[in-house]
Every structure is written in structure tokens, then in C-alpha cells.
């Protein structure tokens, strides 16, 4: 349901790729329920059809039994259609193709697909790899409310940091690439799930003997931050998006079930992947309360009753524990300051329309990091996990990005 202008920006950036005309086969995956999609696609095809090797549009039916509406089922339909058109009818070789999953607001670096082509060509494990670029929410960084700029900045820099760690267990996120061969061999994306990126990786991991892994492509990938037509609506849309992302906790039981179904995969390999998945989701909803919340409670002299701490826990904390916590948490200021400086260096230049007197706000906003991360990180994750525990469903909803 994205506007022509939004898609025009994405396709325009794709057209700047070094290999756009020689190698890019663009698939615009639409939903049949979106009545205006065919007209928008025709407009875009007239503008950009000559910029790529080929450009097609697919329409995913919304009434297929057993499917859940969302990105995963739409991608599965689009991938099958692409295989039929490009491989079966046009004669492209399946083993020589990669598939890149991206959102409608994704802006690729002009050399991303050149780098992807290189890594695919030289890697002996090309059919067992996902490729991932660091995602930064800088496309509209000067247009989103100040509190959400913190979320966007932390998210992008943390993603880059994870990709740089040599021994980190990585999962693909949002915008990623894989070989068409691997995609075809596992039966494409599952159609009955909401979170698709980590789930697709887990599906490949367990079906292909634990061999798939993630290889970084260290070129920036741009995405929009959430922005609606009002501040109130923007905050609510961001909360819903964070909750939908946290709904990936549904992959934990899936991974545990597959863990026991695939004894042929080395035990340590299965354990590392399943543990990392579980750790990510458990800490997502709990680390604010374990670190920030407890530290603030102790510093404030015990407002823990507000968040439901037992009176015994509030008034029987030994002095040495408070002192030790202070000296343990204090060094965390060093990487935080480094992240702020790095964010200032990497984000786009301030547009002229942005008032100069608002410039100091971007520094003051970091002082509000504790409540901001509570409302836009910890609580959405806790919401999603409680919903899952109570057996409630979460429907896929397209995030508004005005």
C-alpha cells in the first residue's frame, strides 16, 4: 500500500546500482487486496522498466487457505512467480541467481549488488549463505520525532556492531540476500508465520544440516523510521511495529521443536543457534527491568513499588550492591558516548529547513534514553510475549511511513 513516491525513491536508488541494467531482475510483490496496486505498478514500470534487466509485478491472492497475511506469504508467492517467469520461461539459470528481500522503503548502496555478486561468485558456500548489510534508519532521520531518533540510531549502530563481531551468532534482518537455489530447495518462505527473516533462516538452517550462516556485506542499507501524520500516531505506529518485530518470539518453540527433530546436526551447532535466538528475545523484554529499572529504583531510594517490586526487595538491598552496581554501570557511559559521536558522524547532514535552534535537542534527547527505551523497546516486546503466552494472535499490519 505504499505510495508511488515512496516506491519511486526505492526503485530510483536501485537504478543507480552499478549492475542494474545487466543483472537486476526486479519483482514488485503486491497484494491482491490492494486495488490500486496495478495502476501504481504500471506507472512505475513506465518510469523504470528500462533501467533494469527485467521488471515484473506479482499479486498475492488473499484467500489462500492456511496462509497468514503478511510479508512472508507475499514473498513466497512472489518467489514462486519469479522462478516460473525468469527460470522456466525466460531461461535464467537457477544456480546463478540470488534473491534479495527488502521493504518498499529500502535504499541500497550503489555497490551493494556488485559486492553481492562478488561474494556469491567467490564463495564455495554460496548455496548456504545469507548476506546482510548494516541497516540504518537514516532515510528520514530529520523528520521523525526526537525520541524515535534515539531508537533509530541505537538500532542501526547496534546492528553494525553485531555484524562486525567475528564470533557472534548472526541472523538475517529485514533486508537480506540468499541464493535462489537455497530458497528453492527449502520450499521458499513459510506462509503461516508473521516474522519472516529469522524464521526463513531457521528453516534453511534445520533443513540443510545446520550449514547456513550469515556473511556481512559492509555497505549501508537505508530504511525509513516510522513517521505518521501526527506525533501521537507516529508513537503508536512505532510501538506496533516494535511489537510485530518482537512477535518473532514465536520462533523459539519452532527452533526447539526442530532442535529435537534434527539429531544429524551437531549438538553444539544446534545449541548455539537455539540459545542465541532465545537469548535475544528474552533479553529484549527483560534487560531494561534487570539493568536500567533496578538501577534507577536504587538511585531513587525505592520507587520499585511502582513497577511491582516486593517491599522486601526495595528495603533490603545491601549498600555494597548499590555501590558495586554503580561502578559496573558507570563504564557503560564510554561506549554510549562513542555511539552518540558515531551517530552524529554517520547520519545525513541537517537539512536547511531544520531550525538551527532545534539542533541542541538531538543531544538533550539522549538524557531521556531510559524512558524512551522502556516505552518503545521493552514494553512492546513484553506485550508480544504475553500475547503469545496467553494464546492470542497478532495480525500483520503495514507500518505507516508518511
Short mmCIF file of C-alpha atoms in Angstrom, two decimals:
data_model
loop_
_atom_site.label_atom_id
_atom_site.label_comp_id
_atom_site.label_asym_id
_atom_site.label_seq_id
_atom_site.Cartn_x
_atom_site.Cartn_y
_atom_site.Cartn_z
CA UNK A 1 0.00 0.00 0.00
CA UNK A 2 3.00 2.29 -0.34
CA UNK A 3 2.64 5.44 -2.40
CA UNK A 4 4.10 5.88 -5.87
CA UNK A 5 6.53 8.45 -4.46
CA UNK A 6 7.84 6.01 -1.86
CA UNK A 7 8.32 3.24 -4.42
CA UNK A 8 9.80 5.72 -6.90
CA UNK A 9 12.53 6.60 -4.41
CA UNK A 10 13.32 2.92 -3.80
CA UNK A 11 13.40 1.99 -7.49
CA UNK A 12 15.37 5.13 -8.31
CA UNK A 13 18.06 4.09 -5.86
CA UNK A 14 18.05 0.56 -7.28
CA UNK A 15 18.51 2.02 -10.76
CA UNK A 16 21.72 3.68 -9.52
CA UNK A 17 23.25 0.26 -8.91
CA UNK A 18 26.39 -0.47 -10.92
CA UNK A 19 24.82 -3.66 -12.28
CA UNK A 20 21.18 -2.56 -12.58
CA UNK A 21 20.85 -2.91 -16.34
CA UNK A 22 22.98 -6.05 -16.59
CA UNK A 23 21.91 -8.18 -13.64
CA UNK A 24 18.93 -6.85 -11.66
CA UNK A 25 15.58 -8.61 -12.07
CA UNK A 26 13.14 -6.53 -10.04
CA UNK A 27 9.98 -8.10 -8.61
CA UNK A 28 7.37 -5.74 -7.14
CA UNK A 29 5.37 -8.00 -4.82
CA UNK A 30 1.81 -6.68 -4.39
CA UNK A 31 -1.26 -7.88 -2.53
CA UNK A 32 -4.42 -8.64 -4.48
CA UNK A 33 -6.42 -6.86 -1.77
CA UNK A 34 -4.69 -3.58 -2.69
CA UNK A 35 -6.97 -2.40 -5.50
CA UNK A 36 -4.74 0.49 -6.53
CA UNK A 37 -1.57 -1.60 -6.84
CA UNK A 38 -1.80 -2.42 -10.59
CA UNK A 39 -2.11 1.25 -11.55
CA UNK A 40 0.84 2.21 -9.36
CA UNK A 41 2.92 -0.61 -10.83
CA UNK A 42 2.12 0.45 -14.40
CA UNK A 43 3.25 3.99 -13.60
CA UNK A 44 6.50 2.74 -12.11
CA UNK A 45 7.13 0.28 -14.92
CA UNK A 46 6.88 3.08 -17.47
CA UNK A 47 9.42 5.09 -15.49
CA UNK A 48 11.87 2.35 -14.51
CA UNK A 49 11.25 -0.66 -16.74
CA UNK A 50 14.17 0.32 -18.99
CA UNK A 51 16.53 0.71 -16.00
CA UNK A 52 16.78 -3.00 -15.16
CA UNK A 53 17.38 -6.28 -16.93
CA UNK A 54 13.71 -7.07 -16.23
CA UNK A 55 10.92 -5.76 -14.01
CA UNK A 56 7.73 -7.65 -13.16
CA UNK A 57 4.85 -7.30 -10.72
CA UNK A 58 3.13 -10.11 -8.80
CA UNK A 59 -0.21 -10.06 -6.98
CA UNK A 60 -0.59 -12.33 -3.98
CA UNK A 61 -4.16 -13.67 -3.54
CA UNK A 62 -5.55 -13.01 -0.11
CA UNK A 63 -7.87 -16.02 0.15
CA UNK A 64 -5.46 -18.97 0.08
CA UNK A 65 -6.39 -21.41 2.89
CA UNK A 66 -3.79 -21.81 5.63
CA UNK A 67 -1.95 -18.59 4.88
CA UNK A 68 -1.33 -15.68 7.24
CA UNK A 69 -1.43 -12.23 5.68
CA UNK A 70 1.96 -10.57 5.69
CA UNK A 71 5.40 -10.25 4.18
CA UNK A 72 6.31 -13.94 4.43
CA UNK A 73 3.35 -15.29 2.47
CA UNK A 74 3.66 -12.50 -0.10
CA UNK A 75 7.36 -13.23 -0.60
CA UNK A 76 6.68 -16.94 -1.02
CA UNK A 77 4.16 -16.20 -3.77
CA UNK A 78 6.45 -13.67 -5.47
CA UNK A 79 9.45 -16.03 -5.36
CA UNK A 80 7.50 -18.84 -6.98
CA UNK A 81 6.25 -16.49 -9.68
CA UNK A 82 9.77 -15.18 -10.26
CA UNK A 83 11.13 -18.71 -10.58
CA UNK A 84 8.42 -19.60 -13.09
CA UNK A 85 8.89 -16.46 -15.21
CA UNK A 86 12.65 -15.99 -15.04
CA UNK A 87 13.87 -19.60 -14.90
CA UNK A 88 11.18 -21.74 -16.50
CA UNK A 89 10.08 -19.31 -19.24
CA UNK A 90 12.99 -16.92 -19.81
CA UNK A 91 15.75 -19.47 -19.29
CA UNK A 92 17.76 -17.92 -16.46
CA UNK A 93 19.89 -20.47 -14.57
CA UNK A 94 18.56 -21.08 -11.05
CA UNK A 95 22.03 -21.81 -9.67
CA UNK A 96 23.33 -18.45 -10.88
CA UNK A 97 20.71 -16.29 -9.16
CA UNK A 98 20.36 -14.63 -5.77
CA UNK A 99 17.20 -13.36 -4.10
CA UNK A 100 17.19 -10.13 -2.10
CA UNK A 101 14.29 -9.47 0.26
CA UNK A 102 13.68 -5.80 1.00
CA UNK A 103 10.97 -3.42 2.13
CA UNK A 104 9.33 -0.75 0.00
CA UNK A 105 11.40 1.98 1.69
CA UNK A 106 14.79 0.27 1.39
CA UNK A 107 17.58 2.29 -0.23
CA UNK A 108 20.59 0.20 -1.30
CA UNK A 109 24.14 1.43 -1.67
CA UNK A 110 25.00 1.65 -5.42
CA UNK A 111 27.66 -1.05 -4.95
CA UNK A 112 25.61 -3.44 -2.81
CA UNK A 113 24.70 -5.76 -5.68
CA UNK A 114 28.22 -5.61 -7.10
CA UNK A 115 29.51 -6.78 -3.71
CA UNK A 116 26.79 -9.43 -3.53
CA UNK A 117 27.77 -10.70 -7.00
CA UNK A 118 31.41 -10.90 -5.94
CA UNK A 119 30.72 -12.76 -2.68
CA UNK A 120 28.37 -15.15 -4.44
CA UNK A 121 30.93 -15.86 -7.17
CA UNK A 122 33.96 -16.49 -4.94
CA UNK A 123 32.37 -18.32 -2.00
CA UNK A 124 32.40 -22.13 -2.11
CA UNK A 125 29.46 -21.98 0.33
CA UNK A 126 27.36 -19.71 -1.89
CA UNK A 127 24.32 -22.01 -1.60
CA UNK A 128 24.45 -21.97 2.20
CA UNK A 129 24.89 -18.29 2.95
CA UNK A 130 22.69 -15.31 3.73
CA UNK A 131 24.23 -11.90 3.02
CA UNK A 132 23.37 -8.96 5.26
CA UNK A 133 24.21 -5.27 5.14
CA UNK A 134 24.01 -3.00 8.21
CA UNK A 135 20.60 -1.31 8.29
CA UNK A 136 20.40 2.36 9.27
CA UNK A 137 17.13 4.24 9.72
CA UNK A 138 18.52 7.46 8.31
CA UNK A 139 16.31 7.98 5.26
CA UNK A 140 14.04 10.40 7.13
CA UNK A 141 16.01 10.83 10.35
CA UNK A 142 15.39 14.60 10.49
CA UNK A 143 11.63 14.19 10.07
CA UNK A 144 10.83 11.71 12.84
CA UNK A 145 10.16 12.86 16.44
CA UNK A 146 13.28 13.28 18.57
CA UNK A 147 12.54 10.31 20.91
CA UNK A 148 12.37 7.93 17.95
CA UNK A 149 15.67 9.20 16.56
CA UNK A 150 17.29 7.57 19.60
CA UNK A 151 15.66 4.25 18.77
CA UNK A 152 16.67 4.51 15.14
CA UNK A 153 20.25 5.48 15.94
CA UNK A 154 20.73 2.73 18.52
CA UNK A 155 19.18 0.16 16.22
CA UNK A 156 21.45 0.97 13.29
CA UNK A 157 24.71 1.18 15.24
CA UNK A 158 23.94 -1.97 17.24
CA UNK A 159 23.23 -3.82 14.00
CA UNK A 160 26.57 -2.69 12.58
CA UNK A 161 28.33 -3.76 15.79
CA UNK A 162 26.80 -7.24 15.63
CA UNK A 163 27.93 -7.71 12.04
CA UNK A 164 31.48 -6.70 12.99
CA UNK A 165 31.84 -9.29 15.78
CA UNK A 166 33.66 -12.28 14.38
CA UNK A 167 32.18 -14.94 16.66
CA UNK A 168 28.65 -13.57 17.04
CA UNK A 169 25.79 -15.88 16.05
CA UNK A 170 24.06 -13.83 13.35
CA UNK A 171 20.56 -13.87 11.91
CA UNK A 172 19.37 -12.01 8.80
CA UNK A 173 17.27 -8.94 9.46
CA UNK A 174 14.61 -7.30 7.30
CA UNK A 175 16.71 -6.73 4.16
CA UNK A 176 18.97 -9.63 3.19
CA UNK A 177 20.06 -11.82 0.28
CA UNK A 178 20.38 -15.56 -0.32
CA UNK A 179 20.83 -17.87 -3.28
CA UNK A 180 17.79 -18.76 -5.34
CA UNK A 181 18.95 -22.38 -5.11
CA UNK A 182 18.70 -22.46 -1.32
CA UNK A 183 15.39 -20.61 -1.42
CA UNK A 184 14.01 -23.17 -3.87
CA UNK A 185 15.44 -26.20 -2.04
CA UNK A 186 13.69 -25.36 1.26
CA UNK A 187 10.36 -24.51 -0.38
CA UNK A 188 10.59 -20.71 -0.12
CA UNK A 189 9.24 -18.73 2.84
CA UNK A 190 6.63 -20.26 5.14
CA UNK A 191 3.17 -18.85 4.52
CA UNK A 192 1.73 -19.28 8.01
CA UNK A 193 4.06 -17.02 10.01
CA UNK A 194 4.29 -13.27 10.65
CA UNK A 195 8.05 -12.82 11.31
CA UNK A 196 9.86 -13.92 8.14
CA UNK A 197 13.56 -13.07 8.34
CA UNK A 198 14.79 -15.13 11.30
CA UNK A 199 12.20 -17.80 10.57
CA UNK A 200 13.44 -18.23 6.99
CA UNK A 201 16.99 -18.59 8.27
CA UNK A 202 15.94 -21.19 10.86
CA UNK A 203 14.03 -23.10 8.20
CA UNK A 204 17.14 -23.22 5.99
CA UNK A 205 19.39 -23.99 8.97
CA UNK A 206 17.48 -27.06 10.11
CA UNK A 207 16.60 -28.37 6.65
CA UNK A 208 20.17 -28.06 5.35
CA UNK A 209 22.11 -29.84 8.09
CA UNK A 210 22.94 -26.70 10.09
CA UNK A 211 25.20 -25.38 7.33
CA UNK A 212 23.62 -21.94 6.57
CA UNK A 213 25.25 -18.88 8.07
CA UNK A 214 25.20 -15.08 7.66
CA UNK A 215 28.00 -13.18 5.93
CA UNK A 216 28.14 -9.37 6.30
CA UNK A 217 28.25 -7.01 3.35
CA UNK A 218 29.61 -3.85 4.95
CA UNK A 219 27.76 -1.34 2.81
CA UNK A 220 24.95 0.70 4.40
CA UNK A 221 21.32 -0.14 3.73
CA UNK A 222 18.85 2.69 4.36
CA UNK A 223 15.34 2.39 5.76
CA UNK A 224 12.72 4.88 6.90
CA UNK A 225 11.95 5.48 10.53
CA UNK A 226 8.28 5.34 11.46
CA UNK A 227 6.53 8.62 10.70
CA UNK A 228 2.78 9.18 10.58
CA UNK A 229 0.80 12.40 10.15
CA UNK A 230 0.89 13.30 13.85
CA UNK A 231 3.22 12.71 16.80
CA UNK A 232 0.63 10.64 18.64
CA UNK A 233 0.04 8.44 15.61
CA UNK A 234 3.78 8.12 14.98
CA UNK A 235 4.46 6.87 18.51
CA UNK A 236 1.62 4.35 18.28
CA UNK A 237 2.76 3.10 14.86
CA UNK A 238 6.31 2.68 16.17
CA UNK A 239 5.03 0.74 19.19
CA UNK A 240 3.02 -1.57 16.92
CA UNK A 241 5.99 -2.12 14.62
CA UNK A 242 8.25 -2.97 17.56
CA UNK A 243 5.62 -5.38 18.88
CA UNK A 244 5.37 -7.07 15.47
CA UNK A 245 9.15 -7.46 15.34
CA UNK A 246 9.13 -8.90 18.86
CA UNK A 247 6.48 -11.39 17.73
CA UNK A 248 9.50 -13.26 16.40
CA UNK A 249 9.47 -14.93 19.82
CA UNK A 250 7.16 -17.43 18.10
CA UNK A 251 10.35 -18.79 16.52
CA UNK A 252 11.56 -20.06 19.92
CA UNK A 253 9.16 -23.05 20.12
CA UNK A 254 9.72 -23.65 16.40
CA UNK A 255 13.50 -23.78 16.92
CA UNK A 256 13.21 -26.03 19.99
CA UNK A 257 10.97 -28.44 18.11
CA UNK A 258 13.39 -28.53 15.18
CA UNK A 259 16.29 -28.93 17.62
CA UNK A 260 15.00 -32.36 18.63
CA UNK A 261 13.90 -33.34 15.13
CA UNK A 262 17.37 -32.96 13.63
CA UNK A 263 19.89 -35.02 15.61
CA UNK A 264 22.03 -35.24 12.45
CA UNK A 265 23.12 -31.63 13.08
CA UNK A 266 25.98 -31.46 15.63
CA UNK A 267 24.62 -30.81 19.11
CA UNK A 268 26.75 -27.72 19.76
CA UNK A 269 25.74 -26.22 16.40
CA UNK A 270 22.05 -26.64 17.22
CA UNK A 271 22.53 -25.41 20.78
CA UNK A 272 24.40 -22.21 19.83
CA UNK A 273 21.76 -21.20 17.29
CA UNK A 274 18.76 -22.02 19.51
CA UNK A 275 20.34 -20.43 22.58
CA UNK A 276 21.19 -17.22 20.69
CA UNK A 277 17.63 -16.96 19.37
CA UNK A 278 16.15 -17.46 22.85
CA UNK A 279 18.63 -15.09 24.49
CA UNK A 280 17.83 -12.30 22.02
CA UNK A 281 14.10 -12.43 22.69
CA UNK A 282 14.31 -12.96 26.46
CA UNK A 283 16.72 -10.05 26.94
CA UNK A 284 14.69 -7.88 24.58
CA UNK A 285 11.80 -7.80 27.04
CA UNK A 286 13.70 -8.11 30.32
CA UNK A 287 17.05 -6.31 30.17
CA UNK A 288 15.50 -2.86 30.75
CA UNK A 289 13.96 -4.08 34.03
CA UNK A 290 17.08 -6.03 35.04
CA UNK A 291 19.54 -3.18 34.46
CA UNK A 292 18.01 0.25 33.90
CA UNK A 293 14.92 -0.25 36.05
CA UNK A 294 16.71 -1.74 39.05
CA UNK A 295 19.50 0.85 38.92
CA UNK A 296 17.00 3.71 38.74
CA UNK A 297 14.99 2.19 41.58
CA UNK A 298 18.00 2.00 43.86
CA UNK A 299 19.18 5.50 42.97
CA UNK A 300 15.74 6.96 43.64
CA UNK A 301 15.55 5.36 47.05
CA UNK A 302 12.99 2.74 46.18
CA UNK A 303 10.22 3.63 43.77
CA UNK A 304 10.14 -0.05 42.88
CA UNK A 305 6.62 -0.39 44.25
CA UNK A 306 5.51 1.45 41.14
CA UNK A 307 6.78 -1.40 38.96
CA UNK A 308 5.59 -4.12 41.32
CA UNK A 309 8.72 -4.97 43.30
CA UNK A 310 8.11 -6.65 46.65
CA UNK A 311 8.70 -4.30 49.63
CA UNK A 312 11.34 -6.71 50.93
CA UNK A 313 13.27 -6.28 47.67
CA UNK A 314 13.05 -2.49 47.94
CA UNK A 315 14.26 -2.03 51.51
CA UNK A 316 16.73 -4.88 51.99
CA UNK A 317 19.20 -4.15 49.22
CA UNK A 318 22.70 -4.14 50.78
CA UNK A 319 24.78 -0.99 50.42
CA UNK A 320 27.65 -2.84 48.76
CA UNK A 321 25.31 -3.99 45.99
CA UNK A 322 24.28 -0.41 45.18
CA UNK A 323 27.92 0.73 45.16
CA UNK A 324 29.04 -2.21 43.03
CA UNK A 325 26.22 -1.64 40.56
CA UNK A 326 27.25 1.99 40.23
CA UNK A 327 30.83 1.11 39.31
CA UNK A 328 29.74 -1.69 36.99
CA UNK A 329 27.29 0.51 35.07
CA UNK A 330 29.45 3.66 35.00
CA UNK A 331 31.88 2.34 32.34
CA UNK A 332 28.86 1.77 30.08
CA UNK A 333 28.86 5.54 29.54
CA UNK A 334 32.02 5.22 27.44
CA UNK A 335 30.52 3.13 24.60
CA UNK A 336 27.32 5.18 24.82
CA UNK A 337 29.25 8.40 24.18
CA UNK A 338 31.08 6.67 21.34
CA UNK A 339 27.75 5.61 19.84
CA UNK A 340 26.42 9.18 20.03
CA UNK A 341 29.53 10.53 18.29
CA UNK A 342 29.39 7.78 15.64
CA UNK A 343 25.73 8.52 15.03
CA UNK A 344 26.47 12.22 14.53
CA UNK A 345 29.20 11.34 12.04
CA UNK A 346 27.12 8.89 10.02
CA UNK A 347 23.70 10.49 9.79
CA UNK A 348 22.86 12.71 6.79
CA UNK A 349 23.58 16.41 7.01
CA UNK A 350 20.96 18.56 8.70
CA UNK A 351 18.61 19.96 6.03
CA UNK A 352 18.33 23.73 5.73
CA UNK A 353 14.64 23.65 6.62
CA UNK A 354 15.56 22.23 10.05
CA UNK A 355 15.59 25.08 12.56
CA UNK A 356 19.05 25.84 13.97
CA UNK A 357 17.68 26.42 17.46
CA UNK A 358 16.41 22.82 17.46
CA UNK A 359 19.92 21.45 16.94
CA UNK A 360 20.71 21.06 20.69
CA UNK A 361 17.62 18.85 21.03
CA UNK A 362 19.50 15.96 19.45
CA UNK A 363 21.91 15.98 22.40
CA UNK A 364 19.30 16.54 25.12
CA UNK A 365 17.20 13.64 23.82
CA UNK A 366 19.85 11.13 24.92
CA UNK A 367 19.17 12.08 28.55
CA UNK A 368 15.70 10.57 28.10
CA UNK A 369 17.03 7.24 26.83
CA UNK A 370 15.75 5.26 29.84
CA UNK A 371 12.01 6.09 29.49
CA UNK A 372 12.22 6.06 25.68
CA UNK A 373 13.69 2.55 25.56
CA UNK A 374 11.11 1.40 28.11
CA UNK A 375 8.11 2.52 26.07
CA UNK A 376 9.44 1.75 22.59
CA UNK A 377 11.62 -1.33 23.17
CA UNK A 378 10.92 -3.25 26.38
CA UNK A 379 7.14 -2.85 26.64
CA UNK A 380 6.36 -3.80 23.00
CA UNK A 381 8.45 -6.96 23.41
CA UNK A 382 6.76 -7.77 26.72
CA UNK A 383 3.38 -7.14 25.10
CA UNK A 384 4.16 -9.58 22.27
CA UNK A 385 5.44 -12.28 24.60
CA UNK A 386 2.47 -12.01 26.97
CA UNK A 387 0.12 -12.25 23.99
CA UNK A 388 1.88 -15.42 22.89
CA UNK A 389 1.75 -16.88 26.41
CA UNK A 390 -2.00 -16.21 26.57
CA UNK A 391 -2.57 -17.82 23.18
CA UNK A 392 -3.60 -14.61 21.43
CA UNK A 393 -2.80 -13.89 17.79
CA UNK A 394 -1.02 -10.90 16.30
CA UNK A 395 -2.06 -9.86 12.81
CA UNK A 396 0.39 -8.36 10.34
CA UNK A 397 -0.11 -4.62 9.90
CA UNK A 398 1.77 -2.43 7.44
CA UNK A 399 3.54 0.37 9.32
CA UNK A 400 2.62 3.90 8.30
CA UNK A 401 5.57 5.85 6.93
CA UNK A 402 4.20 9.12 5.64
#
